[in-house]
Tab-separated table of C-alpha atoms in Angstrom:
chain	number	residue	atom	x	y	z
A	1166	UNK	CA	92.567	110.332	83.476
A	1167	UNK	CA	94.284	106.971	83.563
A	1168	UNK	CA	97.420	106.428	85.618
A	1169	UNK	CA	100.003	103.714	85.169
A	1170	UNK	CA	101.370	101.507	87.941
A	1171	UNK	CA	104.461	99.374	87.312
A	1172	UNK	CA	104.245	96.060	89.126
A	1173	UNK	CA	107.885	95.890	90.192
A	1174	UNK	CA	107.668	92.278	91.406
A	1175	UNK	CA	106.406	91.252	87.961
A	1176	UNK	CA	108.641	92.925	85.353
A	1177	UNK	CA	106.762	93.831	82.196
A	1178	UNK	CA	103.378	93.833	83.944
A	1179	UNK	CA	101.622	97.152	84.432
A	1180	UNK	CA	98.282	98.401	85.649
A	1181	UNK	CA	96.274	101.186	84.087
A	1182	UNK	CA	93.780	102.632	86.554
A	1183	UNK	CA	90.997	105.172	86.047
A	1184	UNK	CA	88.660	106.659	88.650
A	1185	UNK	CA	85.264	107.557	87.225
A	1186	UNK	CA	82.654	109.400	89.280
A	1187	UNK	CA	78.972	110.132	88.694
A	1188	UNK	CA	78.504	106.856	86.827
A	1189	UNK	CA	74.827	106.620	85.939
A	1190	UNK	CA	74.593	102.975	84.872
A	1191	UNK	CA	77.412	100.875	86.383
A	1192	UNK	CA	75.763	97.534	85.587
A	1193	UNK	CA	75.485	98.483	81.918
A	1194	UNK	CA	79.140	99.542	81.935
A	1195	UNK	CA	80.104	96.187	83.464
A	1196	UNK	CA	78.028	94.408	80.824
A	1197	UNK	CA	79.803	96.413	78.100
A	1198	UNK	CA	83.169	95.372	79.554
A	1199	UNK	CA	82.211	91.687	79.757
A	1200	UNK	CA	80.897	91.668	76.175
A	1201	UNK	CA	84.007	93.372	74.766
A	1202	UNK	CA	82.289	96.644	73.800
A	1203	UNK	CA	84.867	98.695	75.715
A	1204	UNK	CA	87.825	97.369	73.695
A	1205	UNK	CA	89.371	96.050	76.930
A	1206	UNK	CA	89.916	92.385	77.752
A	1207	UNK	CA	87.280	91.328	80.319
A	1208	UNK	CA	89.728	88.729	81.658
A	1209	UNK	CA	92.377	91.373	82.349
A	1210	UNK	CA	90.158	94.301	83.320
A	1211	UNK	CA	87.816	94.718	86.243
A	1212	UNK	CA	85.468	97.358	87.570
A	1213	UNK	CA	85.715	98.046	91.297
A	1214	UNK	CA	83.342	99.989	93.554
A	1215	UNK	CA	85.669	102.893	94.444
A	1216	UNK	CA	83.921	103.543	97.766
A	1217	UNK	CA	85.843	100.556	99.163
A	1218	UNK	CA	89.310	101.617	97.986
A	1219	UNK	CA	91.343	103.961	100.140
A	1220	UNK	CA	94.528	104.249	98.070
A	1221	UNK	CA	96.097	103.130	94.804
A	1222	UNK	CA	98.536	100.984	96.839
A	1223	UNK	CA	95.547	98.803	97.811
A	1224	UNK	CA	94.960	98.170	94.083
A	1225	UNK	CA	98.647	97.447	93.484
A	1226	UNK	CA	98.817	95.006	96.427
A	1227	UNK	CA	95.750	93.092	95.211
A	1228	UNK	CA	97.145	92.890	91.661
A	1229	UNK	CA	100.521	91.602	92.861
A	1230	UNK	CA	98.803	89.018	95.066
A	1231	UNK	CA	96.550	87.908	92.189
A	1232	UNK	CA	99.584	87.427	89.939
A	1233	UNK	CA	101.433	85.608	92.738
A	1234	UNK	CA	98.453	83.279	93.187
A	1235	UNK	CA	98.413	82.627	89.446
A	1236	UNK	CA	102.115	81.808	89.209
A	1237	UNK	CA	102.041	79.596	92.316
A	1238	UNK	CA	98.880	77.747	91.272
A	1239	UNK	CA	96.842	78.946	94.274
A	1240	UNK	CA	93.986	80.588	92.415
A	1241	UNK	CA	90.676	81.207	94.163
A	1242	UNK	CA	88.608	81.036	90.988
A	1243	UNK	CA	88.702	80.117	87.331
A	1244	UNK	CA	92.088	81.661	86.691
A	1245	UNK	CA	90.745	84.934	85.334
A	1246	UNK	CA	92.732	87.933	86.633
A	1247	UNK	CA	89.624	90.055	87.206
A	1248	UNK	CA	87.952	87.686	89.695
A	1249	UNK	CA	91.233	86.771	91.402
A	1250	UNK	CA	92.021	90.485	91.776
A	1251	UNK	CA	88.678	91.150	93.491
A	1252	UNK	CA	89.229	88.170	95.821
A	1253	UNK	CA	92.604	89.623	96.815
A	1254	UNK	CA	90.939	92.899	97.830
A	1255	UNK	CA	88.568	90.987	100.129
A	1256	UNK	CA	90.056	90.349	103.594
A	1257	UNK	CA	88.837	86.724	103.622
A	1258	UNK	CA	89.752	86.171	99.954
A	1259	UNK	CA	86.286	84.913	99.113
A	1260	UNK	CA	85.300	85.560	95.507
A	1261	UNK	CA	81.611	85.526	96.419
A	1262	UNK	CA	82.110	88.116	99.194
A	1263	UNK	CA	84.476	90.125	97.001
A	1264	UNK	CA	81.930	90.393	94.196
A	1265	UNK	CA	79.244	91.463	96.682
A	1266	UNK	CA	81.524	94.079	98.247
A	1267	UNK	CA	83.937	95.342	95.608
A	1268	UNK	CA	81.953	94.539	92.477
A	1269	UNK	CA	79.638	97.103	90.922
A	1270	UNK	CA	76.057	97.308	92.051
A	1271	UNK	CA	73.109	99.285	90.740
A	1272	UNK	CA	73.783	101.879	93.461
A	1273	UNK	CA	77.496	102.290	92.607
A	1274	UNK	CA	78.345	105.805	91.421
A	1275	UNK	CA	82.154	105.814	91.727
A	1276	UNK	CA	84.201	103.133	90.005
A	1277	UNK	CA	87.770	102.179	89.360
A	1278	UNK	CA	88.611	100.566	86.056
A	1279	UNK	CA	91.694	98.407	86.621
A	1280	UNK	CA	93.436	96.975	83.557
A	1281	UNK	CA	96.341	94.532	83.726
A	1282	UNK	CA	98.777	94.890	80.846
A	1283	UNK	CA	100.923	91.812	80.302
A	1284	UNK	CA	104.446	91.658	78.826
A	1285	UNK	CA	104.400	92.192	75.091
A	1286	UNK	CA	100.819	93.447	74.965
A	1287	UNK	CA	100.129	96.775	73.333
A	1288	UNK	CA	98.665	99.605	75.361
A	1289	UNK	CA	94.945	100.126	74.813
A	1290	UNK	CA	93.745	103.136	72.900
A	1291	UNK	CA	92.162	105.060	75.759
A	1292	UNK	CA	90.920	107.704	73.305
A	1293	UNK	CA	88.579	104.989	71.970
A	1294	UNK	CA	87.691	103.620	75.410
A	1295	UNK	CA	87.002	106.852	77.333
A	1296	UNK	CA	84.071	108.163	75.227
A	1297	UNK	CA	82.215	104.880	75.829
A	1298	UNK	CA	82.241	105.475	79.577
A	1299	UNK	CA	79.537	107.710	81.010
A	1300	UNK	CA	80.910	109.559	83.998
A	1301	UNK	CA	83.487	112.079	85.090
A	1302	UNK	CA	87.147	111.024	85.098
A	1303	UNK	CA	88.949	111.987	88.315
A	1304	UNK	CA	92.509	111.526	89.581
A	1305	UNK	CA	92.863	108.019	91.108
A	1306	UNK	CA	95.486	109.410	93.491
A	1307	UNK	CA	92.682	111.258	95.340
A	1308	UNK	CA	90.873	108.084	96.454
A	1309	UNK	CA	91.570	108.682	100.150
A	1310	UNK	CA	89.668	111.979	100.035
A	1311	UNK	CA	86.496	110.464	98.619
A	1312	UNK	CA	86.384	106.840	99.801
A	1313	UNK	CA	83.760	105.681	102.271
A	1314	UNK	CA	85.810	105.137	105.431
A	1315	UNK	CA	82.838	103.766	107.332
A	1316	UNK	CA	82.344	100.999	104.745
A	1317	UNK	CA	86.076	100.294	104.527
A	1318	UNK	CA	86.453	100.157	108.316
A	1319	UNK	CA	83.579	97.705	108.521
A	1320	UNK	CA	84.957	95.395	105.793
A	1321	UNK	CA	88.510	95.386	107.162
A	1322	UNK	CA	87.637	95.568	110.881
A	1323	UNK	CA	89.407	98.877	111.501
A	1324	UNK	CA	88.661	100.873	114.664
A	1325	UNK	CA	89.336	104.570	115.276
A	1326	UNK	CA	91.520	103.763	118.285
A	1327	UNK	CA	94.224	102.443	115.948
A	1328	UNK	CA	95.114	105.957	114.857
A	1329	UNK	CA	95.778	107.575	118.230
A	1330	UNK	CA	99.332	108.848	118.283
A	1331	UNK	CA	99.718	108.992	114.494
A	1332	UNK	CA	100.427	112.407	112.981
A	1333	UNK	CA	99.409	111.283	109.504
A	1334	UNK	CA	95.957	109.724	109.921
A	1335	UNK	CA	95.541	109.183	106.185
A	1336	UNK	CA	98.745	107.158	105.913
A	1337	UNK	CA	97.879	105.191	109.059
A	1338	UNK	CA	94.510	104.306	107.554
A	1339	UNK	CA	96.110	103.054	104.328
A	1340	UNK	CA	98.595	100.978	106.336
A	1341	UNK	CA	95.738	99.455	108.369
A	1342	UNK	CA	94.004	98.302	105.178
A	1343	UNK	CA	97.209	96.904	103.667
A	1344	UNK	CA	98.087	95.128	106.921
A	1345	UNK	CA	94.727	93.383	106.975
A	1346	UNK	CA	95.020	92.391	103.326
A	1347	UNK	CA	98.425	90.811	103.928
A	1348	UNK	CA	97.595	89.323	107.347
A	1349	UNK	CA	94.622	87.483	105.905
A	1350	UNK	CA	96.967	85.769	103.430
A	1351	UNK	CA	99.031	84.409	106.298
A	1352	UNK	CA	95.930	82.972	107.944
A	1353	UNK	CA	94.760	80.880	104.952
């Protein structure tokens, strides 16, 4: 199922996000997206390796940062939302590292489809899109239960000692990721 996320800092902009598991051919799916076979704009839609995403707020933060970079003229890449979005997920904001980490690989089995809807654009017909995607649609709000914490901790430099004294370890983990995403922006 797809969920919608209103980007409050950018009125009229929304995200549609789907979590798809048991994807058998992620590179073919990415190729279909890039060639327009999925009926989604490849400039406004990206496929993310879901193993590296702990919570939907991580997706929202990266999207807001990508739009902020676009409006302030501080783009990392060619100005395409999809590559800028991936760079904003990466703690060092490197597009090359972001593609290697968050982009789909042959071994990827869980993906997030992230679609940016701009003001005035019509919503995509997901009934036409969904059958073209081989895999099982899951609830994107369950990312924390199925993400790869070892991989995420390595990418973001998170240690287990950070969570001592927290009653809600899941929330503390999400906050650690978001803190590193935002702190890296201050360091550039």
